[in-house]
Coordinates of C-alpha atoms in Angstrom, one line a residue:
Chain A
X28 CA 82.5 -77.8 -17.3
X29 CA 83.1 -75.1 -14.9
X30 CA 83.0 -71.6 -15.6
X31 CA 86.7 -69.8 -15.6
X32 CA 87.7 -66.6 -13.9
X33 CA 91.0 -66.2 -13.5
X34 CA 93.9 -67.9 -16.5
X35 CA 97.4 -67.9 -17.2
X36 CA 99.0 -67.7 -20.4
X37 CA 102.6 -69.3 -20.7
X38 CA 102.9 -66.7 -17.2
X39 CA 106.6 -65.8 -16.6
X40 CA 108.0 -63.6 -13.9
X41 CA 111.4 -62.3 -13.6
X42 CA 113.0 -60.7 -11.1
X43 CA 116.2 -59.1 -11.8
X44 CA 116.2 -60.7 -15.3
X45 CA 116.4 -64.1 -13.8
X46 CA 113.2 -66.0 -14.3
X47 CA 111.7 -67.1 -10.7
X48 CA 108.6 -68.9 -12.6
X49 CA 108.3 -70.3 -15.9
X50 CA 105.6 -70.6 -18.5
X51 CA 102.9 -71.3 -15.7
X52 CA 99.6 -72.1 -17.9
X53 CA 96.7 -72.1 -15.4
X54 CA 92.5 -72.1 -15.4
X55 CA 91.0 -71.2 -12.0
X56 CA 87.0 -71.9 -12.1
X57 CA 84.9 -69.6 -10.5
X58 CA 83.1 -70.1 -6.5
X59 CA 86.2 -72.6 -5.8
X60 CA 88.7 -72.9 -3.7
X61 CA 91.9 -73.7 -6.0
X62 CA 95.3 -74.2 -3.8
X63 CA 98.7 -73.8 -5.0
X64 CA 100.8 -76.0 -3.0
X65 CA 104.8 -77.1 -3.2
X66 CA 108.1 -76.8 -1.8
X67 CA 109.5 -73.6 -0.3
X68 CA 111.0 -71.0 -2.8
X69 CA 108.8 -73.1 -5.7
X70 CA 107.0 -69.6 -6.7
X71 CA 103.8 -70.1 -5.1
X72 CA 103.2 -66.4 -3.9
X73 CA 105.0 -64.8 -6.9
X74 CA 102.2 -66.7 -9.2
X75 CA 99.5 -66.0 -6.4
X76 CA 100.9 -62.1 -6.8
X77 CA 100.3 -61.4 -10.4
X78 CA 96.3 -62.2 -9.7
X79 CA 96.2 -58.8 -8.4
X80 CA 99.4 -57.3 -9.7
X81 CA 101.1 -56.7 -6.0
X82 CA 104.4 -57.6 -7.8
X83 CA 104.1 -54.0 -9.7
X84 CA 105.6 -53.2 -6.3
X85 CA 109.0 -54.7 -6.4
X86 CA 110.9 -52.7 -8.7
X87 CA 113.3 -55.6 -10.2
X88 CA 110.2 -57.7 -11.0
X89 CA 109.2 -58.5 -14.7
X90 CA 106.0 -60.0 -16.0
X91 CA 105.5 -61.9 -19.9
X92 CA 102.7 -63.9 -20.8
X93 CA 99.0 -63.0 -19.9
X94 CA 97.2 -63.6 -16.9
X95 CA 93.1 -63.3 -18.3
X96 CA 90.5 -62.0 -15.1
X97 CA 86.9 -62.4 -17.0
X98 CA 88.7 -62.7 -20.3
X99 CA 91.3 -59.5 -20.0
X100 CA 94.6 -59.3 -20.1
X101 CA 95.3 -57.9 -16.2
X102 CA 98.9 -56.8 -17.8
X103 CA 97.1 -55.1 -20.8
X104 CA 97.6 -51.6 -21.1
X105 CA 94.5 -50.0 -20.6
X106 CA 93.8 -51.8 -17.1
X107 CA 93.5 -49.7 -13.6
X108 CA 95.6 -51.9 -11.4
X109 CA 94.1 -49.8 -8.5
X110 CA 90.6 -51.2 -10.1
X111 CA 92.2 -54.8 -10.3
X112 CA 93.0 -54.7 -6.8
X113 CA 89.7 -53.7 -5.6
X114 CA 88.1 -56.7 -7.2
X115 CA 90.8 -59.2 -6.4
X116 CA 91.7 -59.1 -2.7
X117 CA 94.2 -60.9 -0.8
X118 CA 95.0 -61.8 2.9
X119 CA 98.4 -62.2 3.5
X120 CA 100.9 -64.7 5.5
X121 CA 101.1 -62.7 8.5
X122 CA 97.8 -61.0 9.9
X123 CA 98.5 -56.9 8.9
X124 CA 95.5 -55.3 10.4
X125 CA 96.2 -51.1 10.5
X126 CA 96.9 -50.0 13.8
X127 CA 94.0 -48.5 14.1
X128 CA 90.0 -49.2 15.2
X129 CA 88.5 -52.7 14.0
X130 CA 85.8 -50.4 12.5
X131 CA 88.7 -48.1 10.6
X132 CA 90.3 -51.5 9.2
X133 CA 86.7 -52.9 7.6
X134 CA 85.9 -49.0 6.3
X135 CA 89.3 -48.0 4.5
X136 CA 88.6 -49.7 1.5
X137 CA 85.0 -48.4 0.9
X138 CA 86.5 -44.8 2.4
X139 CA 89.3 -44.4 -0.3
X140 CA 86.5 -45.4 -2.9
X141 CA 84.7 -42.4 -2.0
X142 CA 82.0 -44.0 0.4
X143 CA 81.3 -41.2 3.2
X144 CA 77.9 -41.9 4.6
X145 CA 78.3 -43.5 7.8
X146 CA 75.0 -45.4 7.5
X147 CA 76.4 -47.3 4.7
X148 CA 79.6 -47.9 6.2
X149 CA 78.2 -49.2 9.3
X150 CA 76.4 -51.6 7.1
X151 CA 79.0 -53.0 5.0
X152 CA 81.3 -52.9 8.2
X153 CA 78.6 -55.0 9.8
X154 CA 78.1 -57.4 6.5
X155 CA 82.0 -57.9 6.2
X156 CA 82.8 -58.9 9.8
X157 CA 79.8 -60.9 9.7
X158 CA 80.7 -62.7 6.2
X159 CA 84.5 -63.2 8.5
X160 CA 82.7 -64.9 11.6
X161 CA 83.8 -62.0 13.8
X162 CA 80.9 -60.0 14.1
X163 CA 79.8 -61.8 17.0
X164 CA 83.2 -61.5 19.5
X165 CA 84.3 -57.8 18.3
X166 CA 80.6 -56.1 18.1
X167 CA 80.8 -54.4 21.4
X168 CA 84.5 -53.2 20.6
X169 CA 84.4 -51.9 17.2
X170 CA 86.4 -48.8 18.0
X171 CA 89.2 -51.2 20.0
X172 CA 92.3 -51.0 18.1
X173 CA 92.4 -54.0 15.8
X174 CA 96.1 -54.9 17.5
X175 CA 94.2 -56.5 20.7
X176 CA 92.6 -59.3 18.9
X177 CA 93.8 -62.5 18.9
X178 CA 96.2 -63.2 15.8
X179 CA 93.4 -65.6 14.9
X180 CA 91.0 -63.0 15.0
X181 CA 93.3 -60.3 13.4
X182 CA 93.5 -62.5 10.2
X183 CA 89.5 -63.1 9.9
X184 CA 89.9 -59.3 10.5
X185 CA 91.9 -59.1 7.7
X186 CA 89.6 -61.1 5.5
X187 CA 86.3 -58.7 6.6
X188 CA 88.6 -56.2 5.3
X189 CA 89.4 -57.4 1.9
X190 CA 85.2 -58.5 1.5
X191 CA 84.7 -54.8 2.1
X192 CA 85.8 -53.9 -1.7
X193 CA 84.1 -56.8 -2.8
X194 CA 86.1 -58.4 -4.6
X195 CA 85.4 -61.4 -7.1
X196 CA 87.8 -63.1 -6.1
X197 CA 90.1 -63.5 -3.0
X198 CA 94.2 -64.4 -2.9
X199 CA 95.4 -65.7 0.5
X200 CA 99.2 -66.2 1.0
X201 CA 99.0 -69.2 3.7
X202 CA 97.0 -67.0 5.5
X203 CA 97.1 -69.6 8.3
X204 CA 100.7 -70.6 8.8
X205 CA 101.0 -67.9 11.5
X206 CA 98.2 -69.6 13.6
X207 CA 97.3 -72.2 16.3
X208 CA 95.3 -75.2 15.3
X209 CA 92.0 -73.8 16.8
X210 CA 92.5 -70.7 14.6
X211 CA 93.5 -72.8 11.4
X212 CA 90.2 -74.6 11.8
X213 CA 88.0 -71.2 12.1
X214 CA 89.7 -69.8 9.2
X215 CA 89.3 -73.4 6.7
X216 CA 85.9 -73.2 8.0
X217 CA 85.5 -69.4 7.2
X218 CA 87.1 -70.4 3.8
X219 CA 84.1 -72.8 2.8
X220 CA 81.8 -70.7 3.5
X221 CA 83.4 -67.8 1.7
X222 CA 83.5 -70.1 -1.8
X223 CA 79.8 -69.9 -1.6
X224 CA 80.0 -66.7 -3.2
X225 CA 83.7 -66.2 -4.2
X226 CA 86.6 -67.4 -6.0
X227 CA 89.5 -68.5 -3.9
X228 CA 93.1 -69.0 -4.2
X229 CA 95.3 -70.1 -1.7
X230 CA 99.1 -70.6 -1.2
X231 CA 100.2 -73.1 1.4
X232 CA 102.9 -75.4 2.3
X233 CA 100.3 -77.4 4.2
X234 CA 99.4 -80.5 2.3
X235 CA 97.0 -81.7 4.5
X236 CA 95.4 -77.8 4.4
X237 CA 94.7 -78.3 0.7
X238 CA 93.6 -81.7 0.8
X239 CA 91.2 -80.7 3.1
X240 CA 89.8 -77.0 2.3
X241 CA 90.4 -77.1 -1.6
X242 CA 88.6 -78.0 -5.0
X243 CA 91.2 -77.6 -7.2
X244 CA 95.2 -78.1 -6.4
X245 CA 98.2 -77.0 -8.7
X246 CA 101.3 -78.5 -7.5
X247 CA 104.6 -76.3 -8.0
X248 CA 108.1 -77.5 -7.8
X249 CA 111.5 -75.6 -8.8
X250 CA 114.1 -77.9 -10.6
X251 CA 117.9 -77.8 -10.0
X252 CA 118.3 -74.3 -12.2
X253 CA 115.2 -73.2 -9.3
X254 CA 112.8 -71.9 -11.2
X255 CA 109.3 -72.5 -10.4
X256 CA 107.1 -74.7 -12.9
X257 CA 103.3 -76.0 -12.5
X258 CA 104.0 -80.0 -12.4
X259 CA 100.4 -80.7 -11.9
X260 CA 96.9 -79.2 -11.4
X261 CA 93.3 -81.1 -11.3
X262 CA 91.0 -81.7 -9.0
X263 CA 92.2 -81.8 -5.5
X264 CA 90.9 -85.5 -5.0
X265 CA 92.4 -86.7 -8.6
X266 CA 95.8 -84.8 -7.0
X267 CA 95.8 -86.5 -3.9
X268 CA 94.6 -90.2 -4.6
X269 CA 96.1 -90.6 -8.6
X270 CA 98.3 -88.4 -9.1
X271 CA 99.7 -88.0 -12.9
X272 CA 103.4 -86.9 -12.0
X273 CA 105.7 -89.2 -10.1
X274 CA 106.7 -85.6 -8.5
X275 CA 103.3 -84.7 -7.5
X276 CA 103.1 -88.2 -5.8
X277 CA 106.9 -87.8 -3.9
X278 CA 105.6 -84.9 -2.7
X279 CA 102.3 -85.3 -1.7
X280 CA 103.4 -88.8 0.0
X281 CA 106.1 -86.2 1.9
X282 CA 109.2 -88.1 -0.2
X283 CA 110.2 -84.9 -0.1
X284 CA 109.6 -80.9 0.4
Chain B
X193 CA 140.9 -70.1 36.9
X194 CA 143.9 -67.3 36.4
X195 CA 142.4 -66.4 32.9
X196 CA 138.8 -66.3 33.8
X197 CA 140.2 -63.9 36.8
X198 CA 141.7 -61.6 34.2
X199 CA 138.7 -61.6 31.8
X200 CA 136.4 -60.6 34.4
X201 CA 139.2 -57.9 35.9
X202 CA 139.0 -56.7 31.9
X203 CA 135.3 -56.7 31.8
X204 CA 135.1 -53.9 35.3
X205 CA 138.3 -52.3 33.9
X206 CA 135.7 -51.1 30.6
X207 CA 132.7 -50.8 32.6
X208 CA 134.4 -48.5 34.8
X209 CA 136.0 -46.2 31.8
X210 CA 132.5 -45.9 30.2
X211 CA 130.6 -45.1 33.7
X212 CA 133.6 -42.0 34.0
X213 CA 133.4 -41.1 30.6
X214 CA 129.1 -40.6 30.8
X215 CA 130.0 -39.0 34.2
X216 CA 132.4 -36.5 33.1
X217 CA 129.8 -35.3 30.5
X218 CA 127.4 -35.2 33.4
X219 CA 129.5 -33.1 35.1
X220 CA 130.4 -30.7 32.8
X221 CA 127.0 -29.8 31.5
X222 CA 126.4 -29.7 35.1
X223 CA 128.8 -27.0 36.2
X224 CA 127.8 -25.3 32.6
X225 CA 124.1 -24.9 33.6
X226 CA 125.2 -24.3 37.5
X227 CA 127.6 -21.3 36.3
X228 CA 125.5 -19.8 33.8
X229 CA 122.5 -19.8 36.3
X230 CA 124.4 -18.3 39.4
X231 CA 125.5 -15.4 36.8
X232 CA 122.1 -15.0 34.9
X233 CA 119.3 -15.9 37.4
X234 CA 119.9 -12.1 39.4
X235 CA 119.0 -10.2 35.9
X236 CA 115.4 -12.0 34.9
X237 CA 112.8 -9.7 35.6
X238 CA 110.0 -8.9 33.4
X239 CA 111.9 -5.9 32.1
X240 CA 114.5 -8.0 30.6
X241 CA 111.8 -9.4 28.3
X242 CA 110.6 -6.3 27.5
X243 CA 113.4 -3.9 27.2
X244 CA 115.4 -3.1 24.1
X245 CA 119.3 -3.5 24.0
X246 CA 121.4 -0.5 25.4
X247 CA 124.1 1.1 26.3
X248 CA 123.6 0.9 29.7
X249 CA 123.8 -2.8 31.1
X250 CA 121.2 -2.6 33.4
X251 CA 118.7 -1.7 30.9
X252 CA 119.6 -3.7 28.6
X253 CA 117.1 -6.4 27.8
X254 CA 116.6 -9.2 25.0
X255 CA 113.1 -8.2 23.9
X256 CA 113.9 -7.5 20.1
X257 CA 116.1 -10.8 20.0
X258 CA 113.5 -12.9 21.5
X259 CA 110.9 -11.8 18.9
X260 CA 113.6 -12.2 16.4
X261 CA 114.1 -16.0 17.7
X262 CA 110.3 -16.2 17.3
X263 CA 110.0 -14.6 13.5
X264 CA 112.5 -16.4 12.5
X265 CA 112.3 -19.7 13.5
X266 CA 108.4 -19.7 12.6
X267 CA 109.5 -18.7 9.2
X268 CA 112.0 -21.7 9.4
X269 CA 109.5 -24.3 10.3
X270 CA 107.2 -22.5 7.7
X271 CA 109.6 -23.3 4.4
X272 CA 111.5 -26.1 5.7
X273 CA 108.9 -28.4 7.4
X274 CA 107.0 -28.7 3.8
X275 CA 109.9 -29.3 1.5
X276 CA 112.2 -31.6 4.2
X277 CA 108.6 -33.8 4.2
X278 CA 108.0 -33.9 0.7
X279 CA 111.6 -34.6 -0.3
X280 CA 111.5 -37.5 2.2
X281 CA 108.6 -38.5 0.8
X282 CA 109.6 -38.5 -3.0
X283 CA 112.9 -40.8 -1.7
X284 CA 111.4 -43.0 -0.2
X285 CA 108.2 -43.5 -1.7
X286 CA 108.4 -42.7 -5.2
X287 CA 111.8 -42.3 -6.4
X288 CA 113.2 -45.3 -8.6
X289 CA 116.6 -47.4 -7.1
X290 CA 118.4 -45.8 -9.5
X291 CA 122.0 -44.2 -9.7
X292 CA 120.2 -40.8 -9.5
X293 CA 118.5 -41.2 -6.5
X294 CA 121.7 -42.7 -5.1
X295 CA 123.6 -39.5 -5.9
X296 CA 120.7 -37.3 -4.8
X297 CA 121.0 -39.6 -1.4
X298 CA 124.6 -39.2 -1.0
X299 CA 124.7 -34.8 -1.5
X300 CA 121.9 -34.9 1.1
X301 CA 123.9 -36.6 3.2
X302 CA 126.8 -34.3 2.5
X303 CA 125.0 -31.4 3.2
X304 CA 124.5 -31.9 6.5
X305 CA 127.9 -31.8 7.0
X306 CA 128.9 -28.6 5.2
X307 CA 129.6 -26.0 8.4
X308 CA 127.0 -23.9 9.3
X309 CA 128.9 -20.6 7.9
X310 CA 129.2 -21.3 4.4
X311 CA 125.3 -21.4 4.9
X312 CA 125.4 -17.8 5.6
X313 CA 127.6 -17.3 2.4
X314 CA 125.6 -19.1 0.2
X315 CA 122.7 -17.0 2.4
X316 CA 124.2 -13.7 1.3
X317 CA 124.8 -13.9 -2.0
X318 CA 121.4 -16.0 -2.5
X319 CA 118.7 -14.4 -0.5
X320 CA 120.1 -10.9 0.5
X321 CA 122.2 -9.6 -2.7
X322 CA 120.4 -12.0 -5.4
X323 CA 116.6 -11.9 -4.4
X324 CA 117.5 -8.3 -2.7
X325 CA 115.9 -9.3 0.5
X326 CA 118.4 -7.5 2.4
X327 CA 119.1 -8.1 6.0
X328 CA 115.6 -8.9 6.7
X329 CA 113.8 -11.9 8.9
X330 CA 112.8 -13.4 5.4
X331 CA 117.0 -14.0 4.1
X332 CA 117.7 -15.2 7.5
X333 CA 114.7 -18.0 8.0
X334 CA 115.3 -19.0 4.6
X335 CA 119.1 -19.0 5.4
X336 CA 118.7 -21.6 8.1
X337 CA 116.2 -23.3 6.6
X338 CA 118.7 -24.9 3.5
X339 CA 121.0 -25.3 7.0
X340 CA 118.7 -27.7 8.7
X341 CA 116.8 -29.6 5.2
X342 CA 119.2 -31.9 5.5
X343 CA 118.7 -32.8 9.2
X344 CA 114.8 -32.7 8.6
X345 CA 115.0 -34.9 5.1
X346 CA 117.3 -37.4 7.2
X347 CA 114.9 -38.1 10.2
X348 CA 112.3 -37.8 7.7
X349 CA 113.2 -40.5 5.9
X350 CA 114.3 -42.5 9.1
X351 CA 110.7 -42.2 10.5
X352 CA 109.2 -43.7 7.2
X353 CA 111.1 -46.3 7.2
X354 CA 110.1 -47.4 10.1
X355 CA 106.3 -48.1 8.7
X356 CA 106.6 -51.8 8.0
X357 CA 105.9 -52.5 4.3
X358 CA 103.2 -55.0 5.5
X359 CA 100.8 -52.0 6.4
X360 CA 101.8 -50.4 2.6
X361 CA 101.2 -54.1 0.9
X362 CA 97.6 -54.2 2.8
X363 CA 96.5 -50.8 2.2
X364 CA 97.6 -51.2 -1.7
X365 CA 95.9 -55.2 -1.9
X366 CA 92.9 -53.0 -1.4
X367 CA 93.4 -51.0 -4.0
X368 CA 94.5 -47.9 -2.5
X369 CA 96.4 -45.3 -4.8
X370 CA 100.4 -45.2 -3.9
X371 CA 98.6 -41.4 -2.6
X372 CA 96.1 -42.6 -0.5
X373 CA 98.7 -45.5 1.1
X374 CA 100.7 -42.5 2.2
X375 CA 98.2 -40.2 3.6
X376 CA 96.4 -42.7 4.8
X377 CA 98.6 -45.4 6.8
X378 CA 102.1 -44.7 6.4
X379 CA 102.2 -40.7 7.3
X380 CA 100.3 -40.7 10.5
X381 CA 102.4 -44.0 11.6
X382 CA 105.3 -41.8 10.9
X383 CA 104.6 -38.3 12.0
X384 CA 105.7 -39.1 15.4
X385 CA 109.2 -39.5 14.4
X386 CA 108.8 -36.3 11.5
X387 CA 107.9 -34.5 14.1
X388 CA 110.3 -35.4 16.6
X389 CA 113.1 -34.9 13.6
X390 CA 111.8 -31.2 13.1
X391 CA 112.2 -30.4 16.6
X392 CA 115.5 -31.6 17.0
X393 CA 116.3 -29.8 13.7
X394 CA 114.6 -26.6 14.6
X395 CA 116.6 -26.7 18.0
X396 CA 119.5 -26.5 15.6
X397 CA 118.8 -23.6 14.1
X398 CA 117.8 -21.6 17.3
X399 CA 121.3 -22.1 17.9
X400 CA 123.0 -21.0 15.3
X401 CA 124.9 -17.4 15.1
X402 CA 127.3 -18.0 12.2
X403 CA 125.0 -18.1 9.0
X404 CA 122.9 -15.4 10.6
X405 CA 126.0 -13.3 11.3
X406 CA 127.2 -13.7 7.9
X407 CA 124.3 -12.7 5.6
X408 CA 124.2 -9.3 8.1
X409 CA 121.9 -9.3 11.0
X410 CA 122.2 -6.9 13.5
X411 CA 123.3 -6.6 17.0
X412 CA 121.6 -3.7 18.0
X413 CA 118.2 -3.5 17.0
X414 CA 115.3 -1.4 18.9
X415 CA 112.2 -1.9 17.3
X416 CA 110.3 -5.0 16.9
X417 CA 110.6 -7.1 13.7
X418 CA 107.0 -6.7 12.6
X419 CA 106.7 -8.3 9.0
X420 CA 109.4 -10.9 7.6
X421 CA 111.1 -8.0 5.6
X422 CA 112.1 -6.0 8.8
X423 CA 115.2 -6.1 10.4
X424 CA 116.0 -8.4 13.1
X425 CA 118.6 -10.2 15.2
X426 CA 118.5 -13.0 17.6
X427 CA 119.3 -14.6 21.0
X428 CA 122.3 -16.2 20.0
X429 CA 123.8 -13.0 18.7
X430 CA 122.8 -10.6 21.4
X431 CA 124.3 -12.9 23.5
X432 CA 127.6 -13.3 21.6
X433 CA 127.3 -9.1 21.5
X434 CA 127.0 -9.0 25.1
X435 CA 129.8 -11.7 25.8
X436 CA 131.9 -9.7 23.8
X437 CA 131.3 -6.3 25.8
X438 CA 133.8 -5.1 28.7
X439 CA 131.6 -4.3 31.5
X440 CA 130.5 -6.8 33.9
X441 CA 126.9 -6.1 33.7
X442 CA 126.7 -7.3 30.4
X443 CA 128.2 -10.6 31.4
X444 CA 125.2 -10.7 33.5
X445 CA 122.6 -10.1 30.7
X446 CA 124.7 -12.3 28.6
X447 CA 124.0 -15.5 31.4
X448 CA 120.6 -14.4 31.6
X449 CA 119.9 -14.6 27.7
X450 CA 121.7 -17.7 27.7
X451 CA 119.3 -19.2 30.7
X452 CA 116.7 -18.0 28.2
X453 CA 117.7 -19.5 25.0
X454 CA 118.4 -22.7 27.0
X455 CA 114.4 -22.8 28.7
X456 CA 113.2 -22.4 24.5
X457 CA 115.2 -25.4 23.9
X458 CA 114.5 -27.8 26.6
X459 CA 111.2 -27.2 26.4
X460 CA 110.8 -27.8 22.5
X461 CA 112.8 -31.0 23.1
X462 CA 110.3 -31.6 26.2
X463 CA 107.7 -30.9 23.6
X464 CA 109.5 -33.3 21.2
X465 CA 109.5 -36.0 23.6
X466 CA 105.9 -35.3 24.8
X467 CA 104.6 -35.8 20.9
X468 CA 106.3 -39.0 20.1
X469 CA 104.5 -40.4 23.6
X470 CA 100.8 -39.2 22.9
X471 CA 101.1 -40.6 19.0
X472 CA 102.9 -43.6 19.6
X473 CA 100.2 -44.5 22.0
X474 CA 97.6 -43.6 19.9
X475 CA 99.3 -45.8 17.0
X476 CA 101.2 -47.9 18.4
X477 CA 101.1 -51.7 16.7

């Protein structure tokens, strides 16, 4: 049995009162890579949001149910969501590297955790963009403004710069859909070597993505009143080749979506 | 074919009206700036900057309203840089959608339409007859500096906007304190624009003669403001003074001021304009 780190409880998000997902009930084992795949507007990266609590930021948004990191409740009311988010990073859709140096974008999370010695940021700076496969094409440009990488290389940037807090686990919002084909591959390759050590999530539309990079896959799907429900989740091969759901099965046999 | 003629006749009909109408600005800021230098060039000397007012026109010089300009509109940037920041800040970082902020939103907008004189009411009754500041360098900075909040909280607020909330969602996703996103990614990517909005506002203010007027400063002043309780007055007002004056000589001083007040301007728009170049290169994305 695998070991669990991250779990849903009958998970419910609101926004403006209206529910957007619905009693999503969830166990993601620790060192694999779990996608969450499905239709657009199925709730994928609302669900992938409350893992670190980024939907604290939009105002209208409510949260019931319990989402367990290690065993606690993330929406209890003693937890530091600046702590959560520190160790549960995410990449997002579009590569967001800060205008500023490739070294500045690795050292800002150790930096606003108090790390000032410059020995031991040049370390972990080294370790991240290593751990990212970009140590090699950036090491003679580390003071270069991130923003003149490739947008391949800006999103294994941002990926050094969410190791640098390291976190347990890592949340990535189709962090390839805003690629080329040679990038995708670097960053599914990236991703395999990254579950060595960490827990993984990942939203994508790309079936083909999941069936390839994942362990685990949880298939989404919002019915006629849209609202997103979990139809399916198992082991990505037991997804793909016998799926339970006739859903799952339209879907993943692109019926539809 | 006849319709297509008379769409594209319509089409250099408009284009012709808007080239005249950006001409005839042109033109009269033109003959403005031509006039005011044929009048005022002949009276700047070094003595003009360093002579007090007078009597006699041509001795007569603009050295106690120049340091007056300065006094003041340091203690202008001074309180109204801080607050105008913060305030934009709070509204558009922090402050809940609520109907509050909405009606907090709407009188700021408001403000910056109230004319400048009932500035210098409020100005008089506030700062010189309620805190007893009296005609001092003090009532007037703090005068014009409720005049041009508004201004400063608008472009404020305009330049953090502008910060895409993709920078704000990365810096938080690594557990950055709403704090630290601020002084960390979204403030310098918007200082350019801050600071561009408090130049434009502060060239508002160097302007202005009506609030200043109202809450008492003088015309004729002889000593140098040396402390932000002294007495003072300004360009703008010797210059209305001189206007005002009979004898052709004044006239003269009055251009020359003007030419002054006019250099102060252009070159803290130039410096404006210089600013938003060096940090937008430095941050630009």
């Amino acid at each position: 049995m695998e070991e669990i780190v991250l779990e849903t409880q009958n998970l419910t998000v609101y926004y403006n009162g209206r529910p957007a997902i619905e009693g999503i009930s969830l166990r993601i084992p620790r060192r694999r890579i779990t996608a969450i795949i499905g239709p657009s507007g199925c709730g994928k990266s609302t669900l992938l949001r409350c893992f670190n609590r980024m939907n604290d930021l939009i105002p209208s948004a409510r949260v019931t149910g319990r989402v367990l990191f290690e065993g606690v409740d993330l929406y209890g009311p003693d937890v530091d969501v600046v702590e959560v988010r520190r160790r549960i990073g995410m990449v997002f859709q579009k590569p967001n590297p800060f205008p500023k140096s490739i070294y500045e974008n690795v050292a800002f999370g150790p930096r606003i955790q108090g790390i000032r010695d410059r020995r031991k940021l040049d370390e972990i700076v080294e370790r991240c963009l290593r751990a990212a496969a970009l140590w090699d094409e950036v090491k003679d440009k580390l003071h270069q403004n991130a923003l003149t990488l490739s947008g391949g290389q800006q999103q294994r940037l941002c990926i050094a710069r969410a190791l640098a807090t390291e976190p347990e686990v890592l949340l990535m919002d189709e962090p390839a859909s805003a690629l080329d084909p040679i990038a995708t591959m670097k960053i599914e390759d990236l991703m395999r070597e990254l579950a060595r050590e960490y827990t993984i999530v990942i939203v994508t539309h790309n079936m083909q993505q999941a069936a390839r990079v994942s362990d685990y896959t949880a298939f989404m799907l919002a019915g006629e009143d849209r609202v997103g429900r979990l139809i399916e989740f198992g082991p990505t091969q037991q997804i793909f080749t016998r799926p339970r759901d006739r859903r799952t099965e339209d879907y993943i046999t692109g019926r539809f979506g | 074919m006849e319709r297509r003629q008379r769409r594209e006749i319509a089409g250099k009909v408009f284009e012709a009206v808007a080239l005249t109408a950006t001409v005839f600005g042109l033109v009269v800021l033109a003959m403005l700036l031509f006039d005011v230098a044929r009048r005022g060039l002949g009276v700047l000397s070094w003595s003009f900057f360093t002579r007090y007012p007078s009597r006699f026109p041509e001795q007569a010089g603009i050295r106690s309203a120049l340091l007056g300009t300065v006094w003041v509109m340091a203690l202008t940037a001074l309180f109204s840089v801080p607050v105008g920041v913060a305030a934009a800040i709070y509204l558009e970082e922090y402050a809940p959608r609520n109907r509050l902020t909405r009606f907090i939103e709407l009188n700021i907008n408001n403000l910056a339409g109230v004319p400048s004189i009932i500035y210098g009411l409020l100005g008089l009754e506030l700062f010189v007859r309620g805190l007893k500041l009296e005609r001092s360098v003090l009532a007037g900075a703090l005068t014009l500096s409720l005049l041009i909040l508004p201004i400063l909280i608008a472009a404020s607020r305009e330049a953090l906007r502008a910060v895409p909330m993709s920078l704000r969602e990365a810096a938080f996703a690594l557990g950055a304190t709403r704090w630290q996103v601020i002084r960390h990614q979204v403030l310098p990517l918007a200082l350019p624009g801050i600071l561009t909005g408090m130049i434009l506002a502060l060239s508002r203010a160097i302007g202005e003669t009506a609030p200043l007027i109202t809450i008492g400063a003088l015309t004729f002043i002889a000593f140098d403001p040396k402390g932000p309780l002294d007495k003072f007055t300004v360009l703008p007002i010797q210059i209305f003074n001189w206007v005002s004056r009979p004898q052709a000589g004044f006239h003269a001083r009055a251009a020359g001021a003007i030419l002054v007040l006019l250099a102060v301007l252009l070159s803290m728009n130039g410096l404006a304009i210089y600013l938003r170049y060096r940090l937008q290169r430095r941050y630009q994305w």
